[in-house]
Amino acid sequence: MQLRSRSLGRRTVGALLLAFVVITLALLALNYWSVKHSLAQQSQAHQLGRLLARSIESLEQEDSARAVLQGFVAEYNQLRQEMAWENGAMSVELRTAEGRLVYRSGPPLDAWLQAEAWPSGPALRPWNGRMQSTFGAQDARWQLRIADPLPGDRILLGWLLGELGPSLALALPVLLLTLWLAVRTGLRPLREFTARIAGLDLRQDLAPLQLDLRYAELQPLAQAFDRLLSQLSAQRAQERAFVHDAAHELRTPLAALGAQTHVLLHSLDEAGRQRAAQALQQGVERTAHLSQQLLDLARLDPAASAAAHERFDLVELCAWVLQQAHPAARQRAVSLALEAPEHWPWQGSRHALQSLLQNLVDNGLRYGARELRLELQARAAGRLLLAVRDDGPGIAPEAQARMFERFWRGDQAQEHMQEPGSGLGLSIAAQAAFQLEAELRVGPGLHGRGIGFELVLPDAPASSAAQAPAESA
């Protein structure tokens, strides 16, 4: 089952909506605290107590004062019931100046506080599990006491929702519509950029888009895509050049093969046929060598699958490479030598390192060397040095910048070549070094002549074998 793709627009709207909800809840909490604090500071008992005190201060008859208070308390408590206030009824108590009870609307307030402790003016005190707003006043005729329960949390929240609910209900759809339009408009440049990319035909055009994007968030994306197109364009140009050069390099030996085959078939004398057969064999060997190098180069391409790492003995591999090169070295009278410990365990791509060593050794044999030495030694900081040095003509310093290019042949080296090369050996070595994550650099040759190629590799734990160098000739 295919999962539904996530929407950046929905995620943005959801995040903004969540922020709106959090802010709304924070405002509700702030308003709740503000209302509760205001009720505590400016209570109904304070306001009503002052009003009732002024209403009865001029009355002399107890019945008149009782009637005023009784009517007011009945009306007030009835109003609270109609408004569904569940915080209890207001308690009013009136006494004469001598302390004789005239009127009481609820439980005796003396059970809560004694008369001498009753506060004068407004105050807040807990009673019956609720916070009570109290008021006390006394003149020459009357003692008035009032206790009014403050509204509970549910009542306060009901007030807040009643006040803010309609506004929130109206603001929410407007906010959602505004957010959706803002996000959709904000993502329009990204949709246009996507459409521009979707319309590209990479088979025909790899030129950078060079879009004039006004938004800072999209500029890095466009620049990264332009860099990718530039890299693809450069790689395609390199591949085309490689195919062209490879076809050109193969055409020469194939043409020579055709010519020698014609001579072999039509030559009348035995000596001519022998020369043609020998030239034909050399042409086949050269073509096979070129084909093998092209195959090695393809295997070492960075786009190919990653090389398998294995643990093997570097000294054994170096000895094997020199052994394979021994027939060609003996034919050219080249002395081969190996300076290395008896064993050196290492982990990496054996194929890449073998290809690198074979091409460096073959390069030395082909370009006029009389002595070639392969060295393996440790270096500081957990690195090791693997070098191939010869005493041939070397490569001029001004030409060394191009020596790792494909199909490049130096003019100085061409004069000393035992046989024509393909110009791929050093390029293969450089590609193998890249795959090995190693550094391939130019170093000194032998006896003040020639050239050396030094490969700096990350080391692996070496054995405790003797470090005496082994030589072969």
PDB file of C-alpha atoms in Angstrom, residues 208-332:
ATOM      1  CA  PRO A 208      21.819  25.887 -15.666  1.00  0.00           C
ATOM      2  CA  LEU A 209      18.375  27.387 -15.115  1.00  0.00           C
ATOM      3  CA  GLN A 210      19.733  30.644 -13.645  1.00  0.00           C
ATOM      4  CA  LEU A 211      16.317  31.537 -12.241  1.00  0.00           C
ATOM      5  CA  ASP A 212      15.866  35.010 -10.778  1.00  0.00           C
ATOM      6  CA  LEU A 213      14.209  33.969  -7.522  1.00  0.00           C
ATOM      7  CA  ARG A 214      13.294  36.802  -5.192  1.00  0.00           C
ATOM      8  CA  TYR A 215      12.923  34.618  -2.142  1.00  0.00           C
ATOM      9  CA  ALA A 216      15.947  33.801  -0.007  1.00  0.00           C
ATOM     10  CA  GLU A 217      14.538  30.374   0.953  1.00  0.00           C
ATOM     11  CA  LEU A 218      14.440  29.193  -2.678  1.00  0.00           C
ATOM     12  CA  GLN A 219      17.779  30.584  -3.831  1.00  0.00           C
ATOM     13  CA  PRO A 220      19.923  27.811  -2.223  1.00  0.00           C
ATOM     14  CA  LEU A 221      17.671  25.174  -3.826  1.00  0.00           C
ATOM     15  CA  ALA A 222      17.963  26.758  -7.265  1.00  0.00           C
ATOM     16  CA  GLN A 223      21.725  27.188  -6.900  1.00  0.00           C
ATOM     17  CA  ALA A 224      22.133  23.552  -5.810  1.00  0.00           C
ATOM     18  CA  PHE A 225      20.096  22.392  -8.807  1.00  0.00           C
ATOM     19  CA  ASP A 226      22.181  24.553 -11.144  1.00  0.00           C
ATOM     20  CA  ARG A 227      25.350  23.008  -9.694  1.00  0.00           C
ATOM     21  CA  LEU A 228      23.879  19.552 -10.292  1.00  0.00           C
ATOM     22  CA  LEU A 229      23.086  20.442 -13.907  1.00  0.00           C
ATOM     23  CA  SER A 230      26.614  21.778 -14.373  1.00  0.00           C
ATOM     24  CA  GLN A 231      28.079  18.565 -12.975  1.00  0.00           C
ATOM     25  CA  LEU A 232      25.854  16.453 -15.223  1.00  0.00           C
ATOM     26  CA  SER A 233      26.822  18.568 -18.220  1.00  0.00           C
ATOM     27  CA  ALA A 234      30.518  18.215 -17.425  1.00  0.00           C
ATOM     28  CA  GLN A 235      30.150  14.468 -16.923  1.00  0.00           C
ATOM     29  CA  ARG A 236      28.284  14.086 -20.211  1.00  0.00           C
ATOM     30  CA  ALA A 237      30.936  16.116 -22.034  1.00  0.00           C
ATOM     31  CA  GLN A 238      33.619  13.951 -20.431  1.00  0.00           C
ATOM     32  CA  GLU A 239      31.819  10.776 -21.465  1.00  0.00           C
ATOM     33  CA  ARG A 240      31.446  12.016 -25.040  1.00  0.00           C
ATOM     34  CA  ALA A 241      35.108  12.944 -25.166  1.00  0.00           C
ATOM     35  CA  PHE A 242      36.030   9.550 -23.752  1.00  0.00           C
ATOM     36  CA  VAL A 243      33.921   7.689 -26.308  1.00  0.00           C
ATOM     37  CA  HIS A 244      35.408   9.807 -29.096  1.00  0.00           C
ATOM     38  CA  ASP A 245      38.976   9.247 -27.898  1.00  0.00           C
ATOM     39  CA  ALA A 246      38.386   5.540 -27.301  1.00  0.00           C
ATOM     40  CA  ALA A 247      36.985   5.119 -30.804  1.00  0.00           C
ATOM     41  CA  HIS A 248      39.946   7.018 -32.220  1.00  0.00           C
ATOM     42  CA  GLU A 249      42.436   4.911 -30.252  1.00  0.00           C
ATOM     43  CA  LEU A 250      40.775   1.665 -31.297  1.00  0.00           C
ATOM     44  CA  ARG A 251      40.586   2.701 -34.941  1.00  0.00           C
ATOM     45  CA  THR A 252      44.367   2.835 -35.336  1.00  0.00           C
ATOM     46  CA  PRO A 253      45.171  -0.720 -34.145  1.00  0.00           C
ATOM     47  CA  LEU A 254      42.130  -2.116 -35.915  1.00  0.00           C
ATOM     48  CA  ALA A 255      43.212  -0.489 -39.171  1.00  0.00           C
ATOM     49  CA  ALA A 256      46.692  -1.898 -38.647  1.00  0.00           C
ATOM     50  CA  LEU A 257      45.196  -5.339 -38.027  1.00  0.00           C
ATOM     51  CA  GLY A 258      43.272  -5.100 -41.276  1.00  0.00           C
ATOM     52  CA  ALA A 259      46.367  -4.048 -43.212  1.00  0.00           C
ATOM     53  CA  GLN A 260      48.555  -6.802 -41.759  1.00  0.00           C
ATOM     54  CA  THR A 261      45.836  -9.370 -42.396  1.00  0.00           C
ATOM     55  CA  HIS A 262      45.711  -8.261 -46.044  1.00  0.00           C
ATOM     56  CA  VAL A 263      49.510  -8.565 -46.321  1.00  0.00           C
ATOM     57  CA  LEU A 264      49.426 -11.976 -44.665  1.00  0.00           C
ATOM     58  CA  LEU A 265      46.818 -13.227 -47.112  1.00  0.00           C
ATOM     59  CA  HIS A 266      48.369 -11.810 -50.276  1.00  0.00           C
ATOM     60  CA  SER A 267      52.120 -11.888 -49.616  1.00  0.00           C
ATOM     61  CA  LEU A 268      53.979 -14.260 -51.964  1.00  0.00           C
ATOM     62  CA  ASP A 269      57.189 -14.746 -49.996  1.00  0.00           C
ATOM     63  CA  GLU A 270      57.520 -16.484 -46.645  1.00  0.00           C
ATOM     64  CA  ALA A 271      59.524 -13.669 -45.035  1.00  0.00           C
ATOM     65  CA  GLY A 272      56.786 -11.150 -45.802  1.00  0.00           C
ATOM     66  CA  ARG A 273      54.165 -13.402 -44.306  1.00  0.00           C
ATOM     67  CA  GLN A 274      56.278 -13.877 -41.176  1.00  0.00           C
ATOM     68  CA  ARG A 275      56.665 -10.119 -40.734  1.00  0.00           C
ATOM     69  CA  ALA A 276      52.928  -9.623 -41.290  1.00  0.00           C
ATOM     70  CA  ALA A 277      52.082 -12.384 -38.791  1.00  0.00           C
ATOM     71  CA  GLN A 278      54.393 -10.851 -36.185  1.00  0.00           C
ATOM     72  CA  ALA A 279      52.915  -7.385 -36.728  1.00  0.00           C
ATOM     73  CA  LEU A 280      49.422  -8.889 -36.598  1.00  0.00           C
ATOM     74  CA  GLN A 281      50.199 -10.517 -33.247  1.00  0.00           C
ATOM     75  CA  GLN A 282      51.541  -7.237 -31.844  1.00  0.00           C
ATOM     76  CA  GLY A 283      48.435  -5.435 -33.043  1.00  0.00           C
ATOM     77  CA  VAL A 284      46.171  -7.997 -31.406  1.00  0.00           C
ATOM     78  CA  GLU A 285      48.109  -7.669 -28.137  1.00  0.00           C
ATOM     79  CA  ARG A 286      47.923  -3.891 -28.281  1.00  0.00           C
ATOM     80  CA  THR A 287      44.184  -3.975 -28.989  1.00  0.00           C
ATOM     81  CA  ALA A 288      43.604  -6.484 -26.193  1.00  0.00           C
ATOM     82  CA  HIS A 289      45.658  -4.330 -23.812  1.00  0.00           C
ATOM     83  CA  LEU A 290      43.685  -1.225 -24.752  1.00  0.00           C
ATOM     84  CA  SER A 291      40.372  -3.059 -24.348  1.00  0.00           C
ATOM     85  CA  GLN A 292      41.436  -4.335 -20.925  1.00  0.00           C
ATOM     86  CA  GLN A 293      42.392  -0.825 -19.827  1.00  0.00           C
ATOM     87  CA  LEU A 294      39.061   0.554 -21.012  1.00  0.00           C
ATOM     88  CA  LEU A 295      37.312  -2.182 -19.030  1.00  0.00           C
ATOM     89  CA  ASP A 296      39.396  -1.398 -15.930  1.00  0.00           C
ATOM     90  CA  LEU A 297      38.582   2.287 -16.269  1.00  0.00           C
ATOM     91  CA  ALA A 298      34.858   1.510 -16.471  1.00  0.00           C
ATOM     92  CA  ARG A 299      35.054  -0.699 -13.379  1.00  0.00           C
ATOM     93  CA  LEU A 300      36.772   2.080 -11.432  1.00  0.00           C
ATOM     94  CA  ASP A 301      34.269   4.744 -12.446  1.00  0.00           C
ATOM     95  CA  PRO A 302      32.823   6.593  -9.405  1.00  0.00           C
ATOM     96  CA  ALA A 303      29.293   5.982 -10.695  1.00  0.00           C
ATOM     97  CA  ALA A 304      29.830   2.230 -10.551  1.00  0.00           C
ATOM     98  CA  SER A 305      28.909   0.216  -7.502  1.00  0.00           C
ATOM     99  CA  ALA A 306      31.166   0.589  -4.480  1.00  0.00           C
ATOM    100  CA  ALA A 307      34.149  -1.704  -4.451  1.00  0.00           C
ATOM    101  CA  ALA A 308      34.053  -4.634  -2.052  1.00  0.00           C
ATOM    102  CA  HIS A 309      36.514  -4.345   0.818  1.00  0.00           C
ATOM    103  CA  GLU A 310      38.489  -7.395   1.863  1.00  0.00           C
ATOM    104  CA  ARG A 311      41.432  -8.140   4.093  1.00  0.00           C
ATOM    105  CA  PHE A 312      44.622  -9.241   2.326  1.00  0.00           C
ATOM    106  CA  ASP A 313      48.417  -9.038   2.505  1.00  0.00           C
ATOM    107  CA  LEU A 314      49.854  -5.982   0.754  1.00  0.00           C
ATOM    108  CA  VAL A 315      53.296  -7.566   0.391  1.00  0.00           C
ATOM    109  CA  GLU A 316      51.810 -10.643  -1.251  1.00  0.00           C
ATOM    110  CA  LEU A 317      49.891  -8.450  -3.714  1.00  0.00           C
ATOM    111  CA  CYS A 318      53.010  -6.405  -4.567  1.00  0.00           C
ATOM    112  CA  ALA A 319      55.010  -9.589  -5.158  1.00  0.00           C
ATOM    113  CA  TRP A 320      52.259 -10.979  -7.381  1.00  0.00           C
ATOM    114  CA  VAL A 321      52.186  -7.781  -9.494  1.00  0.00           C
ATOM    115  CA  LEU A 322      55.956  -7.914 -10.017  1.00  0.00           C
ATOM    116  CA  GLN A 323      55.744 -11.617 -10.843  1.00  0.00           C
ATOM    117  CA  GLN A 324      53.149 -10.905 -13.522  1.00  0.00           C
ATOM    118  CA  ALA A 325      55.378  -8.159 -14.955  1.00  0.00           C
ATOM    119  CA  HIS A 326      58.532 -10.322 -14.874  1.00  0.00           C
ATOM    120  CA  PRO A 327      58.276 -11.726 -18.461  1.00  0.00           C
ATOM    121  CA  ALA A 328      57.885  -8.240 -19.950  1.00  0.00           C
ATOM    122  CA  ALA A 329      60.681  -6.901 -17.729  1.00  0.00           C
ATOM    123  CA  ARG A 330      63.044  -9.697 -18.775  1.00  0.00           C
ATOM    124  CA  GLN A 331      62.261  -9.035 -22.439  1.00  0.00           C
ATOM    125  CA  ARG A 332      63.118  -5.342 -21.960  1.00  0.00           C
TER     126      ARG A 332
END
